[in-house]
Short mmCIF file of C-alpha atoms and ligand atoms in Angstrom, two decimals:
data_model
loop_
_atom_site.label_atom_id
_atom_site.label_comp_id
_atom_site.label_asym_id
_atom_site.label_seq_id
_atom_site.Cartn_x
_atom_site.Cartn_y
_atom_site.Cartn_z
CA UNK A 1 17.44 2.09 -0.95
CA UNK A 2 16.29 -1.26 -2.16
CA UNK A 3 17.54 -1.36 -6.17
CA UNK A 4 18.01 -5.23 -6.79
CA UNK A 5 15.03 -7.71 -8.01
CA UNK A 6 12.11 -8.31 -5.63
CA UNK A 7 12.12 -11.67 -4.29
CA UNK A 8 9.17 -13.39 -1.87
CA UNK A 9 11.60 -12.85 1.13
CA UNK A 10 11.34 -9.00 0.71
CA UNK A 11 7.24 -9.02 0.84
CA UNK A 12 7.65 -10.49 4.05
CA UNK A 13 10.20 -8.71 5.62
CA UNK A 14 7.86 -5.35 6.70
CA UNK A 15 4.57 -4.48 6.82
CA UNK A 16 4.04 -3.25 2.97
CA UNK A 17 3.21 0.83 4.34
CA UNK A 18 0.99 2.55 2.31
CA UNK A 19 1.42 6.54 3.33
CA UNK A 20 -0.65 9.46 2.45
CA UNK A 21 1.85 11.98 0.55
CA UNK A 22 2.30 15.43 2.82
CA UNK A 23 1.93 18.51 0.69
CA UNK A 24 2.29 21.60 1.78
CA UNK A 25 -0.53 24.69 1.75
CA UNK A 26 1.09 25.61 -2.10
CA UNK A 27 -0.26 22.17 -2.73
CA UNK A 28 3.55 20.75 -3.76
CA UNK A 29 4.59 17.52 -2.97
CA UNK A 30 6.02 18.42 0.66
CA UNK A 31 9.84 16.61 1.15
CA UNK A 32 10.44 17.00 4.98
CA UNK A 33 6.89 16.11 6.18
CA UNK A 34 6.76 12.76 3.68
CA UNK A 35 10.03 12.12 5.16
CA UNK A 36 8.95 12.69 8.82
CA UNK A 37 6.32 10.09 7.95
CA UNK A 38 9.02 7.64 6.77
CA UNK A 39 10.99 7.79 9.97
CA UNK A 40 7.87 6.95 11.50
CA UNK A 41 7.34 4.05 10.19
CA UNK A 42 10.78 3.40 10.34
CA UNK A 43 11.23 3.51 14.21
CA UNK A 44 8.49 1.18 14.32
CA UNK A 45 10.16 -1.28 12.27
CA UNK A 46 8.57 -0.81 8.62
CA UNK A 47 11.20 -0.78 5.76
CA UNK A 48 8.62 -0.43 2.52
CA UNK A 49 6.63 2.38 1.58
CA UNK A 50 4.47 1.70 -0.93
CA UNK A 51 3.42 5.23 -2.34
CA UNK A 52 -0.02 4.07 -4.32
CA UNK A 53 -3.48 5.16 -3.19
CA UNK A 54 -3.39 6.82 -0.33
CA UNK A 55 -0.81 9.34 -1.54
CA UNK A 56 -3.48 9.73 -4.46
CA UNK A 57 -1.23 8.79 -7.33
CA UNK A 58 -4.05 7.87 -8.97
CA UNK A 59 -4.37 11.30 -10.00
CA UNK A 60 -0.71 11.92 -10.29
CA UNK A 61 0.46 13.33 -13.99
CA UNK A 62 3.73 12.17 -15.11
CA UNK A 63 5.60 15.81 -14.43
CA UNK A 64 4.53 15.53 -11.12
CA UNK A 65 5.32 11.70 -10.91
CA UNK A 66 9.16 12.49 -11.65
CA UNK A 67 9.31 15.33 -8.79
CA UNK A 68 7.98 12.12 -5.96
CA UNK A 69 10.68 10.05 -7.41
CA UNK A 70 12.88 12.40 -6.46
CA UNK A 71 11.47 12.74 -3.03
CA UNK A 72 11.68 9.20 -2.29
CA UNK A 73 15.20 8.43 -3.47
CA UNK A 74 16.76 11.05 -1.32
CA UNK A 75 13.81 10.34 1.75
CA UNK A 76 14.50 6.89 1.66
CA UNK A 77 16.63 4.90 4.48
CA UNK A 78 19.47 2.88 3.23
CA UNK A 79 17.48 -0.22 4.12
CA UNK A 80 14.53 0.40 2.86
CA UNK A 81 12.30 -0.22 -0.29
CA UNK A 82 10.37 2.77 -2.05
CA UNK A 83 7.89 1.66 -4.66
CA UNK A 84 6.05 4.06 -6.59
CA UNK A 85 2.64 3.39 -8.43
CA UNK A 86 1.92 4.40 -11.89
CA UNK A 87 -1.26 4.42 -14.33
CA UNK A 88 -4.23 4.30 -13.72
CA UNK A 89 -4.65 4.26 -17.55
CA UNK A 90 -2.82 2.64 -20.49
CA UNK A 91 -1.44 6.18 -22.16
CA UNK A 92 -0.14 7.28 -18.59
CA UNK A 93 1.34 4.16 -17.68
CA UNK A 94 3.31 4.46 -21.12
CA UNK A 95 4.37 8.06 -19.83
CA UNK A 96 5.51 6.71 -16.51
CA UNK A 97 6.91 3.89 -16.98
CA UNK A 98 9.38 6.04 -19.53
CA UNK A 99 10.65 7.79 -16.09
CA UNK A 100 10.80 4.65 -14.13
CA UNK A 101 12.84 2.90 -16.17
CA UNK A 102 15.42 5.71 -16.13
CA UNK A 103 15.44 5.52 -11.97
CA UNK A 104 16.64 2.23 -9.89
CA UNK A 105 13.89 1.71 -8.30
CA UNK A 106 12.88 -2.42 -8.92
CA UNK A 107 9.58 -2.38 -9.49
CA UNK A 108 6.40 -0.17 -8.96
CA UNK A 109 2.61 -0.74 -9.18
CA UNK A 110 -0.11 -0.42 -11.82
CA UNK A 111 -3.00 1.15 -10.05
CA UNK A 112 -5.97 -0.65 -11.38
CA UNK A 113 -8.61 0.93 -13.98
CA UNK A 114 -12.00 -0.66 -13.81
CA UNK A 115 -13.53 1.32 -16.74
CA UNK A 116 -12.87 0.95 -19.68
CA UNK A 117 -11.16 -1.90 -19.80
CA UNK A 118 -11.80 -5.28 -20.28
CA UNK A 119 -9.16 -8.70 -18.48
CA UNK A 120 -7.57 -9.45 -21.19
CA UNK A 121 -6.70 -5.74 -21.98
CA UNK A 122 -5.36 -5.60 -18.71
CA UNK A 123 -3.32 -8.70 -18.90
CA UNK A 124 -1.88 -7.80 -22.57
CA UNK A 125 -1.75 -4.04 -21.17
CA UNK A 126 0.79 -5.01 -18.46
CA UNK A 127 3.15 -7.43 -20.21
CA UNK A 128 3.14 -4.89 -22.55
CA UNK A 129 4.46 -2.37 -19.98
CA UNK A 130 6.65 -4.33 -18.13
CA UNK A 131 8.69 -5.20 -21.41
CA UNK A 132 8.95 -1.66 -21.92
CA UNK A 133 9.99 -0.86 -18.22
CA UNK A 134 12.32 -3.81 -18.68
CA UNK A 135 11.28 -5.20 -15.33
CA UNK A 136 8.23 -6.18 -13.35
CA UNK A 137 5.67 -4.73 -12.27
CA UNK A 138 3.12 -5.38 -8.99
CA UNK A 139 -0.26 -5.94 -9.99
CA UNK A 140 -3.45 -4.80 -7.93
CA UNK A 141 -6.59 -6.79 -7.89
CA UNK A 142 -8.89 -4.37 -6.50
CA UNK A 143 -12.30 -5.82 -7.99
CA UNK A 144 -13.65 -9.05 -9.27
CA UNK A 145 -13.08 -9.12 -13.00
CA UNK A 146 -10.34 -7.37 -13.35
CA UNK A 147 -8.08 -9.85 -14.30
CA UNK A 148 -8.23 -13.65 -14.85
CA UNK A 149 -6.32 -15.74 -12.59
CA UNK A 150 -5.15 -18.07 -15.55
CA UNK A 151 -3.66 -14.49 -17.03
CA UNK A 152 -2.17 -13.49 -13.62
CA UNK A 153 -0.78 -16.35 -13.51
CA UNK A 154 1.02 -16.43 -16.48
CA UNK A 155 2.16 -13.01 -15.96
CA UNK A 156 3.92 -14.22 -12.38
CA UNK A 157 5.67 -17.53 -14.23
CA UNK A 158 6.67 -15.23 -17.41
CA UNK A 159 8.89 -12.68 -15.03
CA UNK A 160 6.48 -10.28 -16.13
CA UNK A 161 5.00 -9.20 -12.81
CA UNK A 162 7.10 -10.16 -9.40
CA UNK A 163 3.75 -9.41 -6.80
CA UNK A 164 0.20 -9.29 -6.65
CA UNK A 165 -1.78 -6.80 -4.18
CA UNK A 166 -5.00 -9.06 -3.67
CA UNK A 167 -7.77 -6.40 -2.40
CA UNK A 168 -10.94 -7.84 -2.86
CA UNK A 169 -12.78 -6.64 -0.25
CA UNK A 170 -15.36 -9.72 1.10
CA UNK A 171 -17.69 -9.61 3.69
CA UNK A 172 -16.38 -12.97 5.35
CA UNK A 173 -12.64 -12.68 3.88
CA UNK A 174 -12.10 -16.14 5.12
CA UNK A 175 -14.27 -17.56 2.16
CA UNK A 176 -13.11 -15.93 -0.94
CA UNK A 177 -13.70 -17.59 -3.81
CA UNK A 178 -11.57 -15.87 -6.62
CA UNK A 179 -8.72 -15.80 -4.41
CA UNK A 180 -8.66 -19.62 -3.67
CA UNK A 181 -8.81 -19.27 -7.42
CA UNK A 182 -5.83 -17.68 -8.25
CA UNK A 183 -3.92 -19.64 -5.81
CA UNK A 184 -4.53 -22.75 -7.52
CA UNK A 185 -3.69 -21.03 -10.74
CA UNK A 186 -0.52 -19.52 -9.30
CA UNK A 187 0.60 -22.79 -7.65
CA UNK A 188 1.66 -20.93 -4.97
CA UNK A 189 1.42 -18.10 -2.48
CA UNK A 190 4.68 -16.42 -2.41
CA UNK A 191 4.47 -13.87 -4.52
CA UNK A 192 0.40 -12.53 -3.39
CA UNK A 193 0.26 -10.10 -0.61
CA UNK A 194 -3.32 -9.06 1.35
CA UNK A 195 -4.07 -5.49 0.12
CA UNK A 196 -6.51 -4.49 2.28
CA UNK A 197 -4.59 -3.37 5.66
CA UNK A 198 -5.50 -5.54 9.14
CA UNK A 199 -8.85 -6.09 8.77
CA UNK A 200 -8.56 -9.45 6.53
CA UNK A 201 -4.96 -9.89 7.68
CA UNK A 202 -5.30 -13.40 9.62
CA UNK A 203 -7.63 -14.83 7.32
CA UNK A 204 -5.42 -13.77 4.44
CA UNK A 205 -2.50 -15.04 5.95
CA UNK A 206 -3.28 -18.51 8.21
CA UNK A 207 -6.27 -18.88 6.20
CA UNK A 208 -4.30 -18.38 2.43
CA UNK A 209 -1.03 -18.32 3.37
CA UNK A 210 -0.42 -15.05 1.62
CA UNK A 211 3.40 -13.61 1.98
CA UNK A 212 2.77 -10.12 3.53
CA UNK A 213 0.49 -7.55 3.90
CA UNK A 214 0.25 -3.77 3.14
CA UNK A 215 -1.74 -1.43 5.14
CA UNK A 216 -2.47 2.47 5.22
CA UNK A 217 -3.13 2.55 9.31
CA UNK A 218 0.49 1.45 9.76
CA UNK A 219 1.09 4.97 9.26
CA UNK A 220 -0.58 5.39 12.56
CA UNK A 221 0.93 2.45 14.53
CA UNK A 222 3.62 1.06 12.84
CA UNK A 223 4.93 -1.26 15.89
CA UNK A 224 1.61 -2.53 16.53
CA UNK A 225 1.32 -3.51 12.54
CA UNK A 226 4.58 -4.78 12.89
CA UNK A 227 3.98 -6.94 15.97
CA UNK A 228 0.93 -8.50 13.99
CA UNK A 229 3.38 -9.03 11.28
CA UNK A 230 5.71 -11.12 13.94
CA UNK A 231 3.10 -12.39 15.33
CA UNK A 232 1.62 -14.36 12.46
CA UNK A 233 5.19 -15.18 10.91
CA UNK A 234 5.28 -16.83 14.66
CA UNK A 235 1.88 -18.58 14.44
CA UNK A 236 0.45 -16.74 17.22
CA UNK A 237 -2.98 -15.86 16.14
CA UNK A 238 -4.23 -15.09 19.65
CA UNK A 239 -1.85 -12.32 19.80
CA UNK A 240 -1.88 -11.81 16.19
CA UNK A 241 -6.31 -10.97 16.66
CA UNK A 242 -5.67 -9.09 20.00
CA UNK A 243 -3.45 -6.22 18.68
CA UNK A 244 -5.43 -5.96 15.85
CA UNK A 245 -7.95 -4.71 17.77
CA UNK A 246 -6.63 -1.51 18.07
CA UNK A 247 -6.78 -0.29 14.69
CA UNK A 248 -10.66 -1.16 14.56
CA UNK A 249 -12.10 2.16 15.80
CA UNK A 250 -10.08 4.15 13.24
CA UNK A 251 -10.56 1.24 9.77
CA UNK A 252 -14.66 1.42 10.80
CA UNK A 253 -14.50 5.53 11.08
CA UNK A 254 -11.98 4.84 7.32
CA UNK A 255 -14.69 2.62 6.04
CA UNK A 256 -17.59 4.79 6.81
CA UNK A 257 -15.99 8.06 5.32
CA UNK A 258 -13.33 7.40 3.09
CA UNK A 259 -10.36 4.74 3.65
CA UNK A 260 -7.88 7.81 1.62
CA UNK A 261 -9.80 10.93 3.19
CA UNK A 262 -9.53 9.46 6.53
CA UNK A 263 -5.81 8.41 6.69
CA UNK A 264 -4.90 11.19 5.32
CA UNK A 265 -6.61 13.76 8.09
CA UNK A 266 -5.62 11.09 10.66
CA UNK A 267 -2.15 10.99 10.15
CA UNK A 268 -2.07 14.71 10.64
CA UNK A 269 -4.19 15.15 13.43
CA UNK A 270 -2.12 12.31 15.56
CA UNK A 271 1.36 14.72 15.40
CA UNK A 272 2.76 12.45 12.82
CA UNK A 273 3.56 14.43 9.90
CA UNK A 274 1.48 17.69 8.28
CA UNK A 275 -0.12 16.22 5.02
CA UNK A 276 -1.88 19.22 4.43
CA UNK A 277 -4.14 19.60 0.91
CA UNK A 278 -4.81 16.64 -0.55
CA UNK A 279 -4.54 16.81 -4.21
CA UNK A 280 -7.49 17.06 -6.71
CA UNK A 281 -9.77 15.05 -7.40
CA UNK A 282 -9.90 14.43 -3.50
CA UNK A 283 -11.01 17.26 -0.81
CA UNK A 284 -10.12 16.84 2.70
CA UNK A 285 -12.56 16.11 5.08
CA UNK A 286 -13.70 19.10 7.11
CA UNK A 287 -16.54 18.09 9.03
CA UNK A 288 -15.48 19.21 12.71
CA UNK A 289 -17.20 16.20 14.19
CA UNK A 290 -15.82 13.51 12.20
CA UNK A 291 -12.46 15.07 12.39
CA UNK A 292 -12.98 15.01 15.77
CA UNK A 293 -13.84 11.21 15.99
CA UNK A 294 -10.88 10.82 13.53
CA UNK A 295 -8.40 12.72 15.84
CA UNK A 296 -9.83 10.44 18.96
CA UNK A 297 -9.13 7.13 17.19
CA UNK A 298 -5.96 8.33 15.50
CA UNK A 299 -4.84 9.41 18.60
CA UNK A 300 -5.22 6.21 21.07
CA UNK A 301 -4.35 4.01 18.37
CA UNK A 302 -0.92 6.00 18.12
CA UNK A 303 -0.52 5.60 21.64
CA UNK A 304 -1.02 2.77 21.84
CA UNK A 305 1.96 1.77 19.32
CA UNK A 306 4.40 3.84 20.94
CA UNK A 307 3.19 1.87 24.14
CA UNK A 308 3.60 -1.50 22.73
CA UNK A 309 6.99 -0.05 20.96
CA UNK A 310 8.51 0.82 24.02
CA UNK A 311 7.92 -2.63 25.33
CA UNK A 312 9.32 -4.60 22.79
CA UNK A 313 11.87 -4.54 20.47
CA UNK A 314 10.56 -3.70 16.98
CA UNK A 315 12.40 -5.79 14.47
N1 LIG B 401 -6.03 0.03 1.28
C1 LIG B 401 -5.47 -0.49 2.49
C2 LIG B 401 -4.17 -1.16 2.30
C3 LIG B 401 -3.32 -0.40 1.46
O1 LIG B 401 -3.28 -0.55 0.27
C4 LIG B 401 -5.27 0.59 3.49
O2 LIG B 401 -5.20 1.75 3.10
O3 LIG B 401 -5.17 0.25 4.67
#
């Protein structure tokens, strides 16, 4: 497992995975089926597993945040990189960062609280908590205004975060206005990563230049998200645009009913790994027809990857 200090090379290396967490029907944190999911993603060539929110850690307590840590450091493959989330709020993140910074991992993630809480909060808030983690931390930009560029990038050049998850979701993600304005601010796009799976990948990272990308369908088709990877780092776009194609049925049927909701019932219904309950404050789906549309997508798409898997070699 991945201990030593994040550096730009190791945002690029895999597809950033962000995986659902399997529990099992006591709803506990279920070790075998979260680690079928990482061999998964391993065989298709993805190394970091980004446990955030799709595994719901938004609602994570800290108790329950030390029993996950466990899970990954014995789950995870020798080369790969486990990075937990923590927060969403200030008095939480306190709580877990106290358990991170007795565990190896190198980093982990503030999940991002819109209310209340104001930029500059956030930006004191953070170097705050990554002096008391004594490393840094990833930040997520999820919304506009919930940081200031200027204080992101001051943050990056003080040591005190070592990656930003840009996730601002645009219409056109090709013109993107705060982004172009953190760039400038940053000086540089080695430490930003696209946070918002395939969709906006090319744009984010021809268009931007951005160093990586994470992604919650991976968990479907990790060789196809890892071809796109190649693909780009290549400068193929053609290619790059035409596998990406197959993970548009199942992000449309994720953006009409729930980007979490949706990966999390689709990575169960494709054979991949039984993630059972979800946690509170989420509820599984359990409309029969949309779960039927979600096993349909989840399905070809998987099929797909093990196709394109078997074809090529992964890494
Ligand atoms: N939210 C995106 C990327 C992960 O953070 C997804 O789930 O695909």
């Amino acid at each position: 497992m991945k201990t030593d200090a994040v550096t730009p090379a190791d945002l690029a290396r895999s597809v950033l995975s962000v995986p659902p967490l399997p529990r099992g029907a006591d709803g506990a944190i279920h070790e075998g089926e979260t680690g079928r999911l990482v061999e998964w993603l391993h065989s298709g060539g993805v190394t970091t597993y980004l446990f955030g929110g799709n595994a719901n850690l938004y609602n994570m307590g800290t108790a329950e945040l030390a029993t996950l840590l466990d899970v990954l450091e014995r789950i995870s493959p020798a080369d790969g990189w486990m990075i937990p989330s923590f927060g969403a709020d200030y008095g939480k993140s306190c709580d877990q960062i106290d358990l991170l910074r007795q565990r190896a991992f190198p980093t982990a993630m503030l999940l991002p609280l819109t209310f209340p809480a104001t930029p500059g909060g956030v930006a004191t808030g953070i170097r705050k908590l990554a002096d008391r983690y004594g490393r840094p931390v990833i930040a997520y930009l999820k919304n506009e205004g919930y940081l200031e560029p200027r204080d992101l990038a001051a943050l990056l050049a003080d040591g005190a975060v070592c990656a930003v998850k840009y996730a601002v979701v645009r219409k056109n993600p090709a013109e993107d206005a705060l982004l172009a304005t953190l760039l400038d601010a940053v000086g540089s796009a080695e430490r930003i990563i696209s946070g918002i799976g395939e969709r906006p990948v090319i744009d984010h990272l021809t268009g931007f230049g951005l160093n990586g990308f994470t992604s919650g369908s991976v968990c479907i088709a990790p060789h196809l998200s890892t071809a796109i990877r190649r693909a780009l780092a290549q400068g193929d776009v053609a290619k790059a645009a035409s596998l990406r194609e197959h993970f548009l049925p199942l992000e449309d049927l994720r953006d009409r009913h729930s980007p979490i909701r949706v990966l999390h019932e689709a990575v169960a219904l494709a054979g991949i790994s039984a993630t059972g309950p979800m946690s509170p404050f989420l509820t599984n789906l359990d409309d029969p027809t949309v779960l039927a549309d979600i096993r349909a997508a989840a399905a070809t798409l998987r099929a797909a990857s093990l196709e394109h898997g078997s074809a090529t070699t992964v890494r």
